[in-house]
mmCIF file of C-alpha atoms in Angstrom:
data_model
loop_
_atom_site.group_PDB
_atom_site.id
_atom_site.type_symbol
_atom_site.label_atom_id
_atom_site.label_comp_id
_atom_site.label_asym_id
_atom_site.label_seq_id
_atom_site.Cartn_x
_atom_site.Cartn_y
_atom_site.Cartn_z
ATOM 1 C CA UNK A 1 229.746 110.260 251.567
ATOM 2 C CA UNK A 2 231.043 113.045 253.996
ATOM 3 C CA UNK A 3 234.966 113.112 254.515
ATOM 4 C CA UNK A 4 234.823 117.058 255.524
ATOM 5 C CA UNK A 5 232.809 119.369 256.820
ATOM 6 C CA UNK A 6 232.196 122.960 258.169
ATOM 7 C CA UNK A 7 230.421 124.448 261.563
ATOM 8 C CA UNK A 8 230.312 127.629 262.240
ATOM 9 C CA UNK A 9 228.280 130.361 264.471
ATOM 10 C CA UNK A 10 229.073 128.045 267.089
ATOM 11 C CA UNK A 11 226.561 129.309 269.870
ATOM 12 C CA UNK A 12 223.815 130.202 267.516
ATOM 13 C CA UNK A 13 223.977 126.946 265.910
ATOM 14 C CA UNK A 14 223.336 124.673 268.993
ATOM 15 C CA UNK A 15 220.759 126.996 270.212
ATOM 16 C CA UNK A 16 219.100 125.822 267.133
ATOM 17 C CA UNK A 17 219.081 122.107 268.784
ATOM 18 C CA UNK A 18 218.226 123.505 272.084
ATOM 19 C CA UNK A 19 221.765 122.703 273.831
ATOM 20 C CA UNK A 20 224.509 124.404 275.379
ATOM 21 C CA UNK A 21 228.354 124.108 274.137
ATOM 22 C CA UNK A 22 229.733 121.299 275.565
ATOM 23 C CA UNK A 23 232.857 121.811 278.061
ATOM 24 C CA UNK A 24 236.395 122.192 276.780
ATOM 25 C CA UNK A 25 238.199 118.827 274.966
ATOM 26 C CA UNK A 26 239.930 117.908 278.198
ATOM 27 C CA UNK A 27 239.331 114.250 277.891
ATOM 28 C CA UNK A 28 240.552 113.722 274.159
ATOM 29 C CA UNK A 29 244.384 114.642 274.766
ATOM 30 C CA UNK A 30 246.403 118.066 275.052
ATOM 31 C CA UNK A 31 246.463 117.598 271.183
ATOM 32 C CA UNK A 32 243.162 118.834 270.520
ATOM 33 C CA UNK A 33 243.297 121.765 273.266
ATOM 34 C CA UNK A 34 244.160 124.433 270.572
ATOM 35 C CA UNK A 35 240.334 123.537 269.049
ATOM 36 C CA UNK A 36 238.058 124.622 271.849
ATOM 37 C CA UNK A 37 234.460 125.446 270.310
ATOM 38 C CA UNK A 38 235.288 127.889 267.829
ATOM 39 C CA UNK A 39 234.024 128.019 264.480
ATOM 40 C CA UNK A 40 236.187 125.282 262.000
ATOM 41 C CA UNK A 41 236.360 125.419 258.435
ATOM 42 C CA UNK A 42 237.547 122.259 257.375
ATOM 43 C CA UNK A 43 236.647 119.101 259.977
ATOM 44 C CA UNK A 44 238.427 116.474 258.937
ATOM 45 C CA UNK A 45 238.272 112.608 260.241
ATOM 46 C CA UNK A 46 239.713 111.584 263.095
ATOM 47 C CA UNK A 47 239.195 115.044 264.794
ATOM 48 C CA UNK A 48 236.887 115.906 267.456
ATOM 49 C CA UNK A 49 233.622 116.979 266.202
ATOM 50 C CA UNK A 50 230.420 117.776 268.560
ATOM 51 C CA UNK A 51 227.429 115.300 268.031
ATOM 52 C CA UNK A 52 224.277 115.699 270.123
ATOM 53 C CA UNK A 53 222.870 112.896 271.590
ATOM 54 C CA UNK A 54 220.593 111.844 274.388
ATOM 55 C CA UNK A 55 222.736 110.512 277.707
ATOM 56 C CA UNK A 56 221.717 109.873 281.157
ATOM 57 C CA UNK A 57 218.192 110.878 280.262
ATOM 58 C CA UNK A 58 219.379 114.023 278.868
ATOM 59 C CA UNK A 59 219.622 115.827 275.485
ATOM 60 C CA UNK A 60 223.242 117.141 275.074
ATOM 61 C CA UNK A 61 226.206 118.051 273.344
ATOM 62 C CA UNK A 62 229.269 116.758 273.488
ATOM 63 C CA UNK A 63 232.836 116.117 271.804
ATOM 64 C CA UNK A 64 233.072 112.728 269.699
ATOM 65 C CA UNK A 65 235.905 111.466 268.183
ATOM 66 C CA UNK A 66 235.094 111.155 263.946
ATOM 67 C CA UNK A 67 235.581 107.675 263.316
ATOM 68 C CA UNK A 68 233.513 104.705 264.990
ATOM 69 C CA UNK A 69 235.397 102.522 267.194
ATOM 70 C CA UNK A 70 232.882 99.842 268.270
ATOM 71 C CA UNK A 71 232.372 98.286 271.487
ATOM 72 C CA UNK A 72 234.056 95.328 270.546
ATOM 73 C CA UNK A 73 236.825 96.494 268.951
ATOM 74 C CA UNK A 74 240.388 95.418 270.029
ATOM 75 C CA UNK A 75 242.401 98.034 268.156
ATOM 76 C CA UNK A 76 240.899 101.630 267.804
ATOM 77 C CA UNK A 77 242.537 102.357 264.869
ATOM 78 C CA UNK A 78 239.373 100.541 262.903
ATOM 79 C CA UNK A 79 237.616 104.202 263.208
ATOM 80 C CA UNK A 80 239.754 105.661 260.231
ATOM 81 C CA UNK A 81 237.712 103.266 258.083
ATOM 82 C CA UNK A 82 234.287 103.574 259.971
ATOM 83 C CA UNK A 83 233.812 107.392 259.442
ATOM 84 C CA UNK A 84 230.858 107.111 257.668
ATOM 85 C CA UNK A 85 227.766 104.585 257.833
ATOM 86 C CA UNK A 86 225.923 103.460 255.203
ATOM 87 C CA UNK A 87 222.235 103.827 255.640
ATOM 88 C CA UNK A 88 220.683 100.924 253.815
ATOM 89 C CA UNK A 89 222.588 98.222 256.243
ATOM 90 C CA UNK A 90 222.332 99.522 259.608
ATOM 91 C CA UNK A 91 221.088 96.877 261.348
ATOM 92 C CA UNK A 92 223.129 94.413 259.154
ATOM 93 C CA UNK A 93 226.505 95.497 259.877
ATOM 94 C CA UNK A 94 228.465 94.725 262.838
ATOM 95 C CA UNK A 95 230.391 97.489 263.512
ATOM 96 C CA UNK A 96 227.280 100.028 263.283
ATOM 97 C CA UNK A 97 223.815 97.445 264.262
ATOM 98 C CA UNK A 98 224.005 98.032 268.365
ATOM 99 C CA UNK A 99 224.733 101.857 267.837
ATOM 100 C CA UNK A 100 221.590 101.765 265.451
ATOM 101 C CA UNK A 101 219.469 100.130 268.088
ATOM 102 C CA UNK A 102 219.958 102.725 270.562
ATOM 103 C CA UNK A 103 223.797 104.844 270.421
ATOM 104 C CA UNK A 104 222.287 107.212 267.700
ATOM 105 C CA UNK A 105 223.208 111.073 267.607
ATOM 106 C CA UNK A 106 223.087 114.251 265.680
ATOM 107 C CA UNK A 107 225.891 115.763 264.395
ATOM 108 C CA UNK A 108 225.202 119.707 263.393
ATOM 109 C CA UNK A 109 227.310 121.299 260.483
ATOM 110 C CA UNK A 110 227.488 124.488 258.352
ATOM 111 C CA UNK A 111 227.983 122.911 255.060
ATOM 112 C CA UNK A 112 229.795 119.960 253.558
ATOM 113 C CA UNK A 113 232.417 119.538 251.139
ATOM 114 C CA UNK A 114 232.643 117.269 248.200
ATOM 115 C CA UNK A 115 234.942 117.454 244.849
ATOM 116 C CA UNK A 116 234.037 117.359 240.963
ATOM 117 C CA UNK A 117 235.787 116.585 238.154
ATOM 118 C CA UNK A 118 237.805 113.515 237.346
ATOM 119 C CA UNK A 119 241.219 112.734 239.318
ATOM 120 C CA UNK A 120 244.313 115.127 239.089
ATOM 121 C CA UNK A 121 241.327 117.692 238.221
ATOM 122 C CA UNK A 122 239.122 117.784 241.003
ATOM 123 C CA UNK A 123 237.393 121.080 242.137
ATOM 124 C CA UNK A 124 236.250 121.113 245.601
ATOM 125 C CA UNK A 125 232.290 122.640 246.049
ATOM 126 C CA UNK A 126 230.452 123.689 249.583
ATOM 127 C CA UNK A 127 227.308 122.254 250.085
ATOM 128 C CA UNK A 128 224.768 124.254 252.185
ATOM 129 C CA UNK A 129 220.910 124.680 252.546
ATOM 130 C CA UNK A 130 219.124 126.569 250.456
ATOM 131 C CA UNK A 131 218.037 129.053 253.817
ATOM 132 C CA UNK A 132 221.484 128.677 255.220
ATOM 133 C CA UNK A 133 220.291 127.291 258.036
ATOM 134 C CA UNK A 134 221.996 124.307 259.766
ATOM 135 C CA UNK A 135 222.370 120.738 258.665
ATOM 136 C CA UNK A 136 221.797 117.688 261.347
ATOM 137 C CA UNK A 137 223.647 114.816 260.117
ATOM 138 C CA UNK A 138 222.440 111.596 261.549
ATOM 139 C CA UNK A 139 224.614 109.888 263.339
ATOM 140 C CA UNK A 140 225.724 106.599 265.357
ATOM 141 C CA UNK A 141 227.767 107.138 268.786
ATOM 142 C CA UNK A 142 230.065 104.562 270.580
ATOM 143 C CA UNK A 143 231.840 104.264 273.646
ATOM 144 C CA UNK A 144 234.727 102.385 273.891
ATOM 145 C CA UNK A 145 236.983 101.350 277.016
ATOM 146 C CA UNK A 146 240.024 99.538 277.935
ATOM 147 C CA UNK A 147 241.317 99.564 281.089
ATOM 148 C CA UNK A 148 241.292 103.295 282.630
ATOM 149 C CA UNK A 149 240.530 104.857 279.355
ATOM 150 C CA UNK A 150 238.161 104.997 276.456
ATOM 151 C CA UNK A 151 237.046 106.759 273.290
ATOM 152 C CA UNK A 152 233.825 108.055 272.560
ATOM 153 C CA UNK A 153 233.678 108.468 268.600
ATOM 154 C CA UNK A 154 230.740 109.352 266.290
ATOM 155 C CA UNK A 155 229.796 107.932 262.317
ATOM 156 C CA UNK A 156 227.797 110.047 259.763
ATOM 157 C CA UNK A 157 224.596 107.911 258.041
ATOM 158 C CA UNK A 158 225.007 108.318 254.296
ATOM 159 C CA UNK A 159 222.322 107.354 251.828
ATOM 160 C CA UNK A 160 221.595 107.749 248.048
ATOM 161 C CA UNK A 161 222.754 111.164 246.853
ATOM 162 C CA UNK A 162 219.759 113.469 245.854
ATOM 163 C CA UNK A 163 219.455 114.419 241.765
ATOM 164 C CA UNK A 164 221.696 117.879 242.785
ATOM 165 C CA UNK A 165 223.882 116.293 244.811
ATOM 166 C CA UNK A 166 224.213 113.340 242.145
ATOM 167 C CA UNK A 167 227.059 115.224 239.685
ATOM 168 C CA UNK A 168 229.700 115.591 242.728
ATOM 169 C CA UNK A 169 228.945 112.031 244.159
ATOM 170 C CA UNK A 170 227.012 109.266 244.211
ATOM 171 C CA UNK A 171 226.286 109.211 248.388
ATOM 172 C CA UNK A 172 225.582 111.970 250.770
ATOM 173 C CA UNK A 173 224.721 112.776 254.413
ATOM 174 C CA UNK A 174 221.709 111.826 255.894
ATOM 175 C CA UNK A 175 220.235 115.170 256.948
ATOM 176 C CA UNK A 176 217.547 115.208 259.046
ATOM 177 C CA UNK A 177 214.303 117.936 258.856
ATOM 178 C CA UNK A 178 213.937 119.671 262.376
ATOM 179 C CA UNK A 179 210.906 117.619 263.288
ATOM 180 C CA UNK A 180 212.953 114.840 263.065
ATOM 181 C CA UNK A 181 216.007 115.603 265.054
ATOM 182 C CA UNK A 182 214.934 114.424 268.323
ATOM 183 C CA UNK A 183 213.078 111.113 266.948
ATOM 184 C CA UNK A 184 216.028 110.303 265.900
ATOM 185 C CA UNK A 185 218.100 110.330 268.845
ATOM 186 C CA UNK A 186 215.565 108.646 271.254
ATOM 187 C CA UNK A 187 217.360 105.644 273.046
ATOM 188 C CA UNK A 188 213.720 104.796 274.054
ATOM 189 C CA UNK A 189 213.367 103.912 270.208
ATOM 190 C CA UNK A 190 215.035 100.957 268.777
ATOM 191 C CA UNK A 191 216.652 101.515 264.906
ATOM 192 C CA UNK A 192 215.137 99.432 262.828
ATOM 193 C CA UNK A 193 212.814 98.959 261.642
ATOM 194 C CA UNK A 194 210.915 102.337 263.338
ATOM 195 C CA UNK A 195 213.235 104.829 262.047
ATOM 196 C CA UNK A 196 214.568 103.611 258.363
ATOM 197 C CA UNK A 197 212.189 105.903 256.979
ATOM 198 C CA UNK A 198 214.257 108.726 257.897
ATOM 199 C CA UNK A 199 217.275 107.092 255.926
ATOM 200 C CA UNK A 200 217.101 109.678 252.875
ATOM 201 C CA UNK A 201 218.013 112.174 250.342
ATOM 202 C CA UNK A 202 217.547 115.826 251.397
ATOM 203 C CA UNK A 203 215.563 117.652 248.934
ATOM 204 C CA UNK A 204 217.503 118.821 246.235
ATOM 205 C CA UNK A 205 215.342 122.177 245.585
ATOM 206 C CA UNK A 206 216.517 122.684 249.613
ATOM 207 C CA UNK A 207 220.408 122.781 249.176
ATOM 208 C CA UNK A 208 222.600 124.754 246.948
ATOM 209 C CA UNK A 209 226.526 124.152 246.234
ATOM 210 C CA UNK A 210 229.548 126.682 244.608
ATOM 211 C CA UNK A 211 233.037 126.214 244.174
ATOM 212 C CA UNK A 212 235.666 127.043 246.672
ATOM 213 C CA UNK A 213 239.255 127.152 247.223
ATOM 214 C CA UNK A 214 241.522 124.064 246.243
ATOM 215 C CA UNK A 215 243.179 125.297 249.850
ATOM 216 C CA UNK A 216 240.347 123.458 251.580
ATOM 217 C CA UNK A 217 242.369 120.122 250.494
ATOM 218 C CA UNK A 218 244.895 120.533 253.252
ATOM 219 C CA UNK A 219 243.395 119.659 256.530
ATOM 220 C CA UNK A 220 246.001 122.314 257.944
ATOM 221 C CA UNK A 221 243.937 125.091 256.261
ATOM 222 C CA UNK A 222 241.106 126.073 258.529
ATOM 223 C CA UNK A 223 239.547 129.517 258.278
ATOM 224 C CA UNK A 224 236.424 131.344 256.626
ATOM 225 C CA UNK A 225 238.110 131.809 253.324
ATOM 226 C CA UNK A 226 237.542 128.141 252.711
ATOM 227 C CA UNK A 227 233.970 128.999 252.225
ATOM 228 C CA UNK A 228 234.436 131.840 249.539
ATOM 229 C CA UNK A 229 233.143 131.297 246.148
ATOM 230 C CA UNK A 230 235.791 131.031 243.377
ATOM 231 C CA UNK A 231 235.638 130.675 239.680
ATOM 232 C CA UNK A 232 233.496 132.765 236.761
ATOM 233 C CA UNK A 233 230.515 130.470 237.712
ATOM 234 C CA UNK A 234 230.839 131.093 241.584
ATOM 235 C CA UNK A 235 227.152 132.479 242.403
ATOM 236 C CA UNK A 236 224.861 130.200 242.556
ATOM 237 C CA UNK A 237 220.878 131.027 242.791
#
């Protein structure tokens, strides 16, 4: 799965994907002013997070709110349950089948973070390619209204973990290669079945993890010490 994750070198990494930063976070509340489009060290759900998607012909970034809240939905709160989407049922479930068919988006990141070790004794580990270079996590995009205002909110595609990945947890992201960022966000494409071959593991010899602060744990915590290695065993070739 993927309950938290980092992005930063803000600029550099969207000129990666060939966008600008998106504008400031004016339509998701004064709460979220302080977060601009600064680097973040610990994204948690429920926050704003910037997903790239194709609208209005265009390929763009914008801010999302992490946590699906489908079309249909009569109480938003369902998107605390709905930030991630498993792979393998797509175009089963309800909640994620229309976004599949043609609401799907990219959503660029640092690193991940995922924790190992059995409960009470967990030790949190970054995640991170090999090259260092950014991650795009497939995603699924909604929009949803009522009345004068509405939500636009954004779900990671998990699959199978990869053999690395394996001893922290049993799922992952989806991570898409670079060739396959923008068939993946073509509306003009329809989910499935054109584009479940895309639905998994990232290479393990690709990706790299270490150990890092028990800090990260507290969504308060957000800075780049959250990404030092800690522990005897903290390099990692």
């Amino acid at each position: 799965m993927c309950g938290r994750f980092a992005f930063k070198n803000v600029q550099l990494l969207l000129k990666e994907f060939g966008v600008d930063a998106p504008p400031d976070f004016g339509k998701l509340g004064p709460e979220f002013a302080e977060l601009s489009s600064s680097d973040r060290y610990n994204i948690a759900p429920t926050q704003p997070v910037i997903a790239i998607a194709v609208r209005d012909g265009k390929k763009q970034a914008g801010f999302y709110q992490w946590g699906l809240v489908p079309s249909w939905a009569s109480d938003p709160s369902i998107g605390q349950k709905l930030i991630n989407a498993r792979g393998e049922t797509l175009a089963e479930k309800p909640s994620f089948r229309g976004a599949y068919k043609y609401h799907r988006c990219v959503v660029p990141a640092s690193g991940f973070y995922e924790w190992k070790g059995a409960r009470g004794s967990k030790q949190p580990c970054f995640i991170e390619r090999r090259d260092r270079r950014p991650l795009a996590f497939a995603g699924l995009y909604e929009i949803w209204e009522r009345g004068e205002g509405y939500l636009e909110t954004v779900s990671i595609v998990t699959t199978e973990a990869n053999d690395l990945l394996s001893e922290l947890h049993h799922r992952m992201p989806v991570i898409l290669d670079e060739g396959n960022v923008d068939r993946w966000i073509d509306p003009r494409t329809p989910g499935s079945p054109n584009l479940n071959s895309l639905i998994r593991p990232y290479p393990s010899e690709k990706m790299r993890f270490y150990p890092v602060s028990a800090a990260v744990g507290n969504v308060q915590n957000d800075g780049p010490e959250l990404l030092v290695p800690v522990g005897t065993n903290s390099l990692f070739d």
